[in-house]
Coordinates of N, CA, C and O in Angstrom, one line a residue:
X389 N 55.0 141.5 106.9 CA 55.8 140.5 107.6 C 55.9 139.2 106.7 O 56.9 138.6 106.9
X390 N 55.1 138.9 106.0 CA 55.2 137.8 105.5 C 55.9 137.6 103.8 O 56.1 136.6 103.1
X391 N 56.1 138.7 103.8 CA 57.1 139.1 102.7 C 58.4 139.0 103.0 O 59.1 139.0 101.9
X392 N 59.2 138.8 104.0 CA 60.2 138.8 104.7 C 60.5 137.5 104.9 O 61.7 137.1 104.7
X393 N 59.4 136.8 105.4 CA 59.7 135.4 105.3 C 59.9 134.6 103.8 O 60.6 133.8 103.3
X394 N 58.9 135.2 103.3 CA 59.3 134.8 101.5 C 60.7 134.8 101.2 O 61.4 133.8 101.0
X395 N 61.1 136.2 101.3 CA 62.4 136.8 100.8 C 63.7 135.1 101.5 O 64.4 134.3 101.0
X396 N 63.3 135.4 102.6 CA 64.8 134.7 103.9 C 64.5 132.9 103.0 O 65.4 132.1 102.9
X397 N 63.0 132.6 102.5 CA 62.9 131.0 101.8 C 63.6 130.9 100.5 O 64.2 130.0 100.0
X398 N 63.3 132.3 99.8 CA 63.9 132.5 98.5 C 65.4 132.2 98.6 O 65.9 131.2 98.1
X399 N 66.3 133.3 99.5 CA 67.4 133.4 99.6 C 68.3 131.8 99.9 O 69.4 131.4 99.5
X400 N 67.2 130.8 101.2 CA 68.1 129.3 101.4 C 67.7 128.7 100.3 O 68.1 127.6 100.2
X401 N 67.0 129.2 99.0 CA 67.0 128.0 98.0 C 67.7 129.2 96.8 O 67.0 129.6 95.9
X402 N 68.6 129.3 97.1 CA 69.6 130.2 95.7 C 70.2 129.4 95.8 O 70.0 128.6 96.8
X403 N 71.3 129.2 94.9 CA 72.8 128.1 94.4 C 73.8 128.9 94.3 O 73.8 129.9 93.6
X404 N 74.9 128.4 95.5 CA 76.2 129.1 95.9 C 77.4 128.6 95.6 O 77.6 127.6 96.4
X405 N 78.4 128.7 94.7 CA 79.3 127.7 94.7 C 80.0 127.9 95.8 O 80.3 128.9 96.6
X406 N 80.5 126.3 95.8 CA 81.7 125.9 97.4 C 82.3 125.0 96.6 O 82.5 123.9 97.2
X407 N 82.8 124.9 95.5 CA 84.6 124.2 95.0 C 83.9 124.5 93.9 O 82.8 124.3 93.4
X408 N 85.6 125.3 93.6 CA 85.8 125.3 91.8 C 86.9 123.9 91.6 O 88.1 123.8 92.0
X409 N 86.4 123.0 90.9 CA 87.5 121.9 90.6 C 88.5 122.2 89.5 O 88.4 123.1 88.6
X410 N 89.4 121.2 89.6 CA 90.4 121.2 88.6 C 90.1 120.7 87.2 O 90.7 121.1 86.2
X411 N 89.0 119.7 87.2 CA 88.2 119.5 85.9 C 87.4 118.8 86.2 O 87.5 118.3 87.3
X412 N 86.4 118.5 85.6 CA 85.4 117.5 85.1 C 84.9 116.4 86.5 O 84.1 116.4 87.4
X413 N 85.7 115.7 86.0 CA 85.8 114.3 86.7 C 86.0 114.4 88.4 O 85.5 113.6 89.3
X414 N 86.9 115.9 88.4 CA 86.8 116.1 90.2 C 85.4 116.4 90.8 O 84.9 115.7 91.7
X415 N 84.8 117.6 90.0 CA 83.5 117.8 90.1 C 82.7 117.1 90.1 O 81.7 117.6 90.6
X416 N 82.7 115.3 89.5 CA 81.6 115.0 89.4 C 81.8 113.8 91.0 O 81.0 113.2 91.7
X417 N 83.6 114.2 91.3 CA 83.8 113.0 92.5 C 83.1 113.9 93.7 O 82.6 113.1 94.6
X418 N 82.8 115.1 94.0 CA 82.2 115.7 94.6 C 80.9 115.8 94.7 O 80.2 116.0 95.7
X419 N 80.7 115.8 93.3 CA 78.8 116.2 93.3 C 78.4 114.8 93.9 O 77.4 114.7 94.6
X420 N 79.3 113.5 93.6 CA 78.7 112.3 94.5 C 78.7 111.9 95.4 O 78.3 110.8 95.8
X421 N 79.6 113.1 96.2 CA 79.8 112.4 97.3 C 78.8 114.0 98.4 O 78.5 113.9 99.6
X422 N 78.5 114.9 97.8 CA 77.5 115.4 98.5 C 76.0 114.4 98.1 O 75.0 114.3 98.9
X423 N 76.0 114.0 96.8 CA 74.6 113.6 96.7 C 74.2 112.1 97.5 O 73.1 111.7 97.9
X424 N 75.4 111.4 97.7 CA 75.1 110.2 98.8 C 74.9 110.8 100.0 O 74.0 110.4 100.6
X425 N 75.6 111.9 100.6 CA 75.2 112.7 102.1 C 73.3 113.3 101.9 O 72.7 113.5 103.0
X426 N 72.7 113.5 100.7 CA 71.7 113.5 100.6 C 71.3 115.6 100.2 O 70.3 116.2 100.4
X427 N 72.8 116.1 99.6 CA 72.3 117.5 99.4 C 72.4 117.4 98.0 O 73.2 116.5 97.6
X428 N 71.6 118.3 97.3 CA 71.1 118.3 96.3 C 72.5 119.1 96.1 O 73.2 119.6 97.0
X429 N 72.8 119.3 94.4 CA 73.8 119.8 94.0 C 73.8 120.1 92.6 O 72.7 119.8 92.2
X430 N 74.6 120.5 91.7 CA 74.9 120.9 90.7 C 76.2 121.0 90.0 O 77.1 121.3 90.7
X431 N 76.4 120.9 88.9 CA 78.0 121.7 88.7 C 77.6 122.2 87.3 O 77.0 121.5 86.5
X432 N 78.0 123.9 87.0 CA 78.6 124.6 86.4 C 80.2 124.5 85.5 O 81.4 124.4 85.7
X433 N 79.2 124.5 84.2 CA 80.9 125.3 83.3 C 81.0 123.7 82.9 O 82.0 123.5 82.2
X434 N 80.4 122.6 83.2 CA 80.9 120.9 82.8 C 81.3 121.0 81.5 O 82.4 120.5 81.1
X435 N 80.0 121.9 80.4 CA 80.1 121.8 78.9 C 81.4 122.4 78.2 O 82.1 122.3 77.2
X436 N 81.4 123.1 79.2 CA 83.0 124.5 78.4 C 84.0 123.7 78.7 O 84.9 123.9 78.0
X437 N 84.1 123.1 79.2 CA 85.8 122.3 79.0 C 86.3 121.7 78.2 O 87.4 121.2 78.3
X438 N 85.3 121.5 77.0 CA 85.6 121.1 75.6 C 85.8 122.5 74.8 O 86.1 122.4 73.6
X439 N 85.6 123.8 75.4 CA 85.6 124.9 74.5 C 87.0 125.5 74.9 O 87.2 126.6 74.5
X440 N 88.2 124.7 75.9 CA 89.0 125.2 76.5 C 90.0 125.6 75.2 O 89.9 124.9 74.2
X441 N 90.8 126.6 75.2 CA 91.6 127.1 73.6 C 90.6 128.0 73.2 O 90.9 129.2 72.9
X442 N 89.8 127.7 73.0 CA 88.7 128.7 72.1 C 88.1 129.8 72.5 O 87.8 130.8 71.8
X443 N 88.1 129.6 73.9 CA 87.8 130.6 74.9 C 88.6 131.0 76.2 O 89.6 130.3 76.5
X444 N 88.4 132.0 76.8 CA 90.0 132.0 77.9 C 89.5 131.0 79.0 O 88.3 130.7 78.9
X445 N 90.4 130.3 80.2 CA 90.9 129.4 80.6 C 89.7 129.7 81.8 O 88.8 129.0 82.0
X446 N 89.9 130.8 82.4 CA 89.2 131.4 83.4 C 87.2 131.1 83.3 O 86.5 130.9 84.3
X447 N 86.8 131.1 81.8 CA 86.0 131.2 81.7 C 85.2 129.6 81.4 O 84.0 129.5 81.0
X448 N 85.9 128.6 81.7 CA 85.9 127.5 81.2 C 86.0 126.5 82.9 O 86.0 125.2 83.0
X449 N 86.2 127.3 83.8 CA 86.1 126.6 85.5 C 85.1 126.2 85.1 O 84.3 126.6 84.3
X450 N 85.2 125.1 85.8 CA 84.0 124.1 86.2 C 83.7 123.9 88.0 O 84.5 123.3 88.7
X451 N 82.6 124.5 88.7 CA 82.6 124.9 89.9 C 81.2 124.0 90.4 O 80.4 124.0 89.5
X452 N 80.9 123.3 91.4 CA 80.3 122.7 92.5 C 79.0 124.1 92.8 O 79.1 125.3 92.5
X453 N 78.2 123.5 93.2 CA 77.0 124.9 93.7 C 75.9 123.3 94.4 O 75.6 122.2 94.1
X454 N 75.5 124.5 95.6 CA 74.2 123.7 96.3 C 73.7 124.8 96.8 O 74.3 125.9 97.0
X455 N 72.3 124.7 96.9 CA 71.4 125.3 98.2 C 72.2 126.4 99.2 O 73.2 125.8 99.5
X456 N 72.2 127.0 99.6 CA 72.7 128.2 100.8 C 72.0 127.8 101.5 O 72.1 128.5 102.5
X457 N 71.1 126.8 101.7 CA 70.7 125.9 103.3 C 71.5 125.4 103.3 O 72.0 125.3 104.4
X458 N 72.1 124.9 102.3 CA 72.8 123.2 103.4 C 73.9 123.6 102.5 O 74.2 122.8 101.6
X459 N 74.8 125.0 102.6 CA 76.2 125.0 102.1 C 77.2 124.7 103.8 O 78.4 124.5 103.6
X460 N 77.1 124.7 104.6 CA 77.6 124.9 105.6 C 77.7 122.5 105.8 O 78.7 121.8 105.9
X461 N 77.0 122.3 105.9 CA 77.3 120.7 105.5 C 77.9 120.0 104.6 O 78.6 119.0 104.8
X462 N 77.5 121.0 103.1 CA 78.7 120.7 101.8 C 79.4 121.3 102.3 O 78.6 122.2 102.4
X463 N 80.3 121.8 102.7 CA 81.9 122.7 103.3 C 82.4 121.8 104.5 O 83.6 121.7 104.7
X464 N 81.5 121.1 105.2 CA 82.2 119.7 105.9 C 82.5 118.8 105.4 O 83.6 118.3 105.9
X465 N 82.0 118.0 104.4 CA 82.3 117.3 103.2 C 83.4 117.3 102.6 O 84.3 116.5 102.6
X466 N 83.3 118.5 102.0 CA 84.5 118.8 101.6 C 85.7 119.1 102.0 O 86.8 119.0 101.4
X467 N 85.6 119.5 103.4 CA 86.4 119.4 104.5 C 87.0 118.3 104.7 O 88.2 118.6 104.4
X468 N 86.8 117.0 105.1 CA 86.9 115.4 104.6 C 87.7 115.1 103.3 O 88.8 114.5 103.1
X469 N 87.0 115.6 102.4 CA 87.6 115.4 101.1 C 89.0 115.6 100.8 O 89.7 114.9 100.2
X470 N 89.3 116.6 101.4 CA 90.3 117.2 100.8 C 91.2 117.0 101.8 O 92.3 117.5 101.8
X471 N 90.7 116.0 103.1 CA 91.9 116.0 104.0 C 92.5 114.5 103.7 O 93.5 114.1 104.1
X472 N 91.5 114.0 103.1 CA 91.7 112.6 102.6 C 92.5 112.1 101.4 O 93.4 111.3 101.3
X473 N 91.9 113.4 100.2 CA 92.7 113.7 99.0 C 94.6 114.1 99.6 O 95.7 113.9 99.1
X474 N 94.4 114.5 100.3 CA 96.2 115.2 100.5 C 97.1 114.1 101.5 O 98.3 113.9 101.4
X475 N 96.0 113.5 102.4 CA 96.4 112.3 103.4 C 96.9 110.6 102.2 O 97.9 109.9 102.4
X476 N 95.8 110.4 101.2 CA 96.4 109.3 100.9 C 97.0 109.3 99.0 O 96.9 110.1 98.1
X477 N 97.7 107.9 99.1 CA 99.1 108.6 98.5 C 97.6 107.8 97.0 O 96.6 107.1 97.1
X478 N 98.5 108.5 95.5 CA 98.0 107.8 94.6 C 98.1 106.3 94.3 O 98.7 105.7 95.1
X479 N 97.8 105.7 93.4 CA 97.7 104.6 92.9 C 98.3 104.1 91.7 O 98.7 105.0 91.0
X480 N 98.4 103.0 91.3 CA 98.6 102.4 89.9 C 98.0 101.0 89.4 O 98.5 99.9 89.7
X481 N 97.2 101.2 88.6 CA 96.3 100.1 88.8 C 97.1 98.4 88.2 O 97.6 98.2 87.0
X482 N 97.0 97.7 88.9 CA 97.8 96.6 88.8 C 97.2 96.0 87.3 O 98.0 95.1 86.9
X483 N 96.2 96.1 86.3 CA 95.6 95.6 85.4 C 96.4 96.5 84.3 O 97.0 96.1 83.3
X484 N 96.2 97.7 84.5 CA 96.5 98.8 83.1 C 97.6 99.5 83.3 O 98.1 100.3 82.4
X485 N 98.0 99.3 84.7 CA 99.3 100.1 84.7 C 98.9 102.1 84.9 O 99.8 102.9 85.3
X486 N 97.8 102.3 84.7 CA 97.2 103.7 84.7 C 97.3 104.0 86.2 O 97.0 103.4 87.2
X487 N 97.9 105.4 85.9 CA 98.1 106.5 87.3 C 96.7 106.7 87.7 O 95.8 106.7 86.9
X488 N 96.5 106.8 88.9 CA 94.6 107.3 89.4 C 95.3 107.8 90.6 O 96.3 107.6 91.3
X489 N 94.2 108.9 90.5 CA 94.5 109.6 92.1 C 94.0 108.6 93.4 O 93.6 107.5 93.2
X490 N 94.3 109.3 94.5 CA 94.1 108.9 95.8 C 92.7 108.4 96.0 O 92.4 107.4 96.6
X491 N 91.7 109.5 95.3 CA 90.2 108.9 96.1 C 89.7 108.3 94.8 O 88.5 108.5 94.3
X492 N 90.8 107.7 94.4 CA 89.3 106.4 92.9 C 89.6 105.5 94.0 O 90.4 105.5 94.9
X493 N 88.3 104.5 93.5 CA 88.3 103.1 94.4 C 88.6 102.3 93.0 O 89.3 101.3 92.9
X494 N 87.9 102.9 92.1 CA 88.3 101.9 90.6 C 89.1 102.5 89.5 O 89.0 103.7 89.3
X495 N 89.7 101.9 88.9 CA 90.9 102.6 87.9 C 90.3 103.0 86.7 O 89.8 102.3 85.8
X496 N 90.3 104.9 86.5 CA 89.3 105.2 85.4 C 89.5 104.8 84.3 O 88.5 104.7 83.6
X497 N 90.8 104.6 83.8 CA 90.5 103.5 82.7 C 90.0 102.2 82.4 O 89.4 102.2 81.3
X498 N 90.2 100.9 83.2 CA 89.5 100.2 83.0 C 88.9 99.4 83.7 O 88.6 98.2 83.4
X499 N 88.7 100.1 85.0 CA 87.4 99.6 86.0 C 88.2 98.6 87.0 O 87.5 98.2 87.9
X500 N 88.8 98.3 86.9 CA 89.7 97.8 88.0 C 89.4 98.2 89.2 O 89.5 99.4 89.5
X501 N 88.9 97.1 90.1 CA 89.1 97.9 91.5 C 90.3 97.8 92.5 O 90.9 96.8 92.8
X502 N 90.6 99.1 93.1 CA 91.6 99.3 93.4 C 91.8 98.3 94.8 O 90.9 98.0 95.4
X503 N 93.2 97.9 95.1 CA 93.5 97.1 96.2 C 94.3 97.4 96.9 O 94.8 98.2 96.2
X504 N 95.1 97.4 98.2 CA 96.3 97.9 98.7 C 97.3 97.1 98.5 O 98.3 96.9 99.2
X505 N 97.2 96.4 97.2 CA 99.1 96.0 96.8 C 99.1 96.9 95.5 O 100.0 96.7 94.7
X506 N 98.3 97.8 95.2 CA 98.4 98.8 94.0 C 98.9 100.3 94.5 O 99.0 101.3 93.7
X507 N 99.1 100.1 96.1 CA 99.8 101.7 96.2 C 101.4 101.8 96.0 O 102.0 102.9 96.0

């Protein structure tokens, strides 16, 4: 019996991914916004996106992974995320003139924080 219970503790602490992002920088807008909700996380494939050409495209995703305890909480999150991501429109940062998506608060070029006369 108590092998069983091993096995079911083992299995909530494996790493599952829940978002393959589009690069880098999405993945890391995620991994911070599960790690302020307080779940531990990871991302996969970060290093290979400098190997992209060199190797096939496929093999170079860069993918999100947490705990299989608490994937059902990161999938609400992200749930959020992505209703928020498609809900508000992008930006332009009034200092650099630089396009930024919807969920920067600051302009990744040059730190600018973003304001609502910049949409």
């Amino acid at each position: 019996m108590q092998n069983i219970n091993t096995h079911n503790t083992h299995q909530a602490f494996q790493w599952v991914t829940i978002y393959k992002a589009d690069n880098t920088l999405e993945a890391n807008i995620i991994k911070g916004l599960l790690l302020s909700a307080g779940i531990e996380c990871q991302i996969q494939g970060e290093m290979l996106q400098g190997a992209l050409g060199e190797i096939p495209f496929e093999q170079t995703q860069v993918s999100v992974q947490v705990y299989s305890i608490k994937e059902r909480h990161a999938r609400e999150i992200l749930v959020n995320y992505q209703q928020v991501k498609q809900s508000a429109p992008d930006w332009v940062c009034p200092n650099c003139n630089e396009h930024n998506g919807s969920t920067f608060d600051f302009c990744w070029s040059c730190e600018t924080l973003r304001n609502d006369k910049s949409e």
